[in-house]
Short mmCIF file of C-alpha atoms and ligand atoms in Angstrom, two decimals:
data_model
loop_
_atom_site.label_atom_id
_atom_site.label_comp_id
_atom_site.label_asym_id
_atom_site.label_seq_id
_atom_site.Cartn_x
_atom_site.Cartn_y
_atom_site.Cartn_z
CA UNK P 110 5.49 -15.22 14.89
CA UNK P 111 4.57 -15.95 11.27
CA UNK P 112 2.91 -13.45 8.93
CA UNK P 113 1.53 -13.91 5.42
CA UNK P 114 2.04 -10.98 3.06
CA UNK P 115 -0.62 -11.07 0.34
CA UNK P 116 -0.70 -8.89 -2.76
CA UNK P 117 -3.58 -8.69 -5.21
CA UNK P 118 -3.93 -8.02 -8.93
CA UNK P 119 -1.43 -6.00 -10.94
CA UNK P 120 0.93 -5.58 -8.00
CA UNK P 121 3.27 -8.02 -9.74
CA UNK P 122 3.85 -5.14 -12.18
CA UNK P 123 5.09 -2.69 -9.53
CA UNK P 124 8.19 -0.90 -10.73
CA UNK P 125 6.85 -0.37 -14.24
CA UNK P 126 3.14 0.13 -13.47
CA UNK P 127 2.13 3.81 -13.30
CA UNK P 128 5.34 4.85 -11.47
CA UNK P 129 3.92 8.34 -10.89
CA UNK P 130 1.24 6.75 -8.70
CA UNK P 131 2.96 3.64 -7.30
CA UNK P 132 6.66 4.59 -7.33
CA UNK P 133 9.58 2.73 -8.81
CA UNK P 134 10.06 -0.11 -6.30
CA UNK P 135 9.30 -3.60 -7.63
CA UNK P 136 7.32 -6.10 -5.58
CA UNK P 137 10.54 -8.09 -5.08
CA UNK P 138 12.24 -4.97 -3.66
CA UNK P 139 9.30 -4.31 -1.31
CA UNK P 140 9.41 -7.94 -0.15
CA UNK P 141 13.18 -7.66 0.44
CA UNK P 142 12.66 -4.51 2.57
CA UNK P 143 9.94 -6.34 4.53
CA UNK P 144 12.35 -9.24 5.16
CA UNK P 145 14.90 -6.84 6.67
CA UNK P 146 12.25 -5.32 8.96
CA UNK P 147 10.90 -8.77 9.87
CA UNK P 148 14.35 -9.76 11.13
CA UNK P 149 14.42 -6.67 13.33
CA UNK P 150 10.92 -7.38 14.64
CA UNK P 151 11.55 -11.09 15.13
CA UNK P 152 8.90 -12.50 12.81
CA UNK P 153 8.88 -14.79 9.78
CA UNK P 154 7.21 -13.80 6.50
CA UNK P 155 5.60 -15.79 3.70
CA UNK P 156 4.72 -14.04 0.43
CA UNK P 157 1.84 -14.59 -1.99
CA UNK P 158 0.66 -12.60 -5.00
CA UNK P 159 -2.17 -13.39 -7.36
CA UNK P 160 -4.22 -11.67 -10.03
CA UNK P 161 -7.15 -14.02 -9.31
CA UNK P 162 -9.83 -13.45 -6.69
CA UNK P 163 -10.43 -17.15 -5.91
CA UNK P 164 -6.71 -17.79 -5.42
CA UNK P 165 -6.59 -14.90 -2.96
CA UNK P 166 -9.61 -16.32 -1.10
CA UNK P 167 -7.93 -19.77 -0.98
CA UNK P 168 -4.73 -18.21 0.34
CA UNK P 169 -6.56 -16.27 3.07
CA UNK P 170 -8.49 -19.40 4.11
CA UNK P 171 -5.25 -21.42 4.29
CA UNK P 172 -3.83 -18.82 6.71
CA UNK P 173 -6.30 -19.95 9.37
CA UNK P 174 -4.11 -22.67 10.82
CA UNK P 175 -0.73 -21.60 9.54
CA UNK P 176 0.07 -17.97 10.42
CA UNK P 177 -0.46 -15.43 13.21
CA UNK P 178 -1.56 -12.52 11.03
CA UNK P 179 -1.95 -11.19 7.50
CA UNK P 180 -0.59 -8.05 5.82
CA UNK P 181 -2.63 -7.53 2.66
CA UNK P 182 -2.84 -5.16 -0.27
CA UNK P 183 -6.00 -6.40 -2.01
CA UNK P 184 -5.39 -3.85 -4.82
CA UNK P 185 -8.52 -3.19 -6.92
CA UNK P 186 -10.42 -5.95 -5.05
CA UNK P 187 -10.32 -3.62 -2.04
CA UNK P 188 -13.14 -1.65 -3.56
CA UNK P 189 -15.61 -4.40 -4.45
CA UNK P 190 -14.66 -7.94 -3.41
CA UNK P 191 -17.14 -9.20 -0.85
CA UNK P 192 -15.53 -12.63 -1.28
CA UNK P 193 -12.19 -11.36 -0.02
CA UNK P 194 -13.88 -9.39 2.75
CA UNK P 195 -15.76 -12.52 3.88
CA UNK P 196 -12.57 -14.62 3.76
CA UNK P 197 -10.80 -12.09 6.00
CA UNK P 198 -13.74 -12.09 8.42
CA UNK P 199 -13.85 -15.91 8.39
CA UNK P 200 -10.25 -16.59 9.38
CA UNK P 201 -10.46 -14.62 12.59
CA UNK P 202 -6.84 -13.45 12.43
CA UNK P 203 -5.43 -9.94 12.80
CA UNK P 204 -5.26 -8.45 9.30
CA UNK P 205 -3.75 -5.09 8.31
CA UNK P 206 -4.64 -3.58 4.94
CA UNK P 207 -2.09 -1.45 3.10
CA UNK P 208 -2.15 0.75 0.01
CA UNK P 209 0.80 2.37 -1.68
CA UNK P 210 -1.22 5.32 -2.94
CA UNK P 211 -3.58 7.51 -0.92
CA UNK P 212 -6.82 5.96 -2.18
CA UNK P 213 -8.79 8.88 -0.68
CA UNK P 214 -7.07 11.40 -2.96
CA UNK P 215 -7.89 9.42 -6.09
CA UNK P 216 -11.00 8.52 -8.15
CA UNK P 217 -14.17 8.25 -6.06
CA UNK P 218 -14.49 4.50 -6.72
CA UNK P 219 -11.24 4.03 -4.77
CA UNK P 220 -12.46 5.91 -1.68
CA UNK P 221 -14.42 2.94 -0.38
CA UNK P 222 -12.73 -0.16 1.00
CA UNK P 223 -15.08 -3.10 1.54
CA UNK P 224 -12.24 -4.99 3.21
CA UNK P 225 -11.04 -2.39 5.75
CA UNK P 226 -14.00 -2.85 8.14
CA UNK P 227 -12.92 -6.46 8.81
CA UNK P 228 -9.25 -5.51 9.25
CA UNK P 229 -7.58 -4.23 12.43
CA UNK P 230 -6.15 -1.24 10.64
CA UNK P 231 -5.34 0.35 7.31
CA UNK P 232 -2.21 2.20 6.13
CA UNK P 233 -2.52 4.28 2.95
CA UNK P 234 -0.48 6.78 1.01
CA UNK P 235 3.09 6.25 2.20
CA UNK P 236 4.32 4.62 -1.00
CA UNK P 237 6.18 1.35 -0.49
CA UNK P 238 6.65 2.38 3.17
CA UNK P 239 2.95 1.61 3.73
CA UNK P 240 3.97 -2.07 3.83
CA UNK P 241 6.69 -1.43 6.44
CA UNK P 242 4.39 0.69 8.61
CA UNK P 243 1.66 -1.93 8.25
CA UNK P 244 4.01 -4.72 9.32
CA UNK P 245 5.07 -2.76 12.42
CA UNK P 246 1.42 -2.21 13.34
CA UNK P 247 0.48 -5.83 12.75
CA UNK P 248 3.36 -7.19 14.84
CA UNK P 249 2.46 -4.88 17.71
CA UNK P 250 -1.21 -5.96 17.58
CA UNK P 251 -0.21 -9.66 17.64
CA UNK P 252 2.26 -9.08 20.52
CA UNK P 253 -0.33 -7.16 22.52
CA UNK P 254 -2.97 -9.86 22.03
CA UNK P 255 -0.48 -12.52 23.13
CA UNK P 256 0.24 -10.63 26.34
CA UNK P 257 -3.46 -10.19 27.03
CA UNK P 258 -4.26 -13.89 26.40
C1 DQA B 723 -3.68 0.09 -4.53
C2 DQA B 723 -4.85 1.07 -4.76
C3 DQA B 723 -5.96 0.40 -5.56
O1 DQA B 723 -7.01 1.33 -5.80
C4 DQA B 723 -5.44 -0.06 -6.90
O2 DQA B 723 -6.45 -0.75 -7.61
C5 DQA B 723 -4.20 -0.89 -6.80
C6 DQA B 723 -3.17 -0.48 -5.83
C7 DQA B 723 -2.50 0.76 -3.81
O3 DQA B 723 -1.67 0.04 -3.28
O4 DQA B 723 -2.37 2.00 -3.84
O5 DQA B 723 -3.99 -1.82 -7.56
O6 DQA B 723 -4.14 -0.97 -3.70
#
C-alpha cells in the first residue's frame, strides 16, 4: 500500500511558524513520525510539499496511477482552492484531509473547507498528531475497500 503525503503553502516553515498555533514540530519531524507509523501499519509513504497551487494540482493528478491514497494538508488553499478540490475529485482515490489547528475555533474564513467535501474524512485540531490519526484512518479505509472489492 502506497500513500502520498502532500503539504501545502507555508507548512515548510513548521517549527518556527506561529508555534503557539502550529506547535514546535518541523515538517521533517512530522514526516519522520509518519514513517514510524507507516512501518507499523505496513504502508509506504511518499512526501511532497509546495507553496504553489499548480504544483499541488500536478502532484495530485500524478497520484492517479501511482498511489493507493492521499493524506493532504492543503493549508490556506483548503479555504478557497477549487482547483485543488477538483483535482482531488478527479483522481478518484481515497483522500484524508488534515489540519494541525482546529480551523473551526479560528477566524471565520478558516471555518469553510472547499476540499473536505471531496475527501473521505477530515482530522483537525490535534496538532501534529492530526497527521498520524489521518494516516490511521486512511489506511483503514483503503484496507476496507480492498476487502470489499
Ligand atoms: C492549517 C490551517 C489553515 O487555515 C492554514 O492556512 C494553514 C495550516 C492547519 O494545519 O492548521 O496553513 O491547514
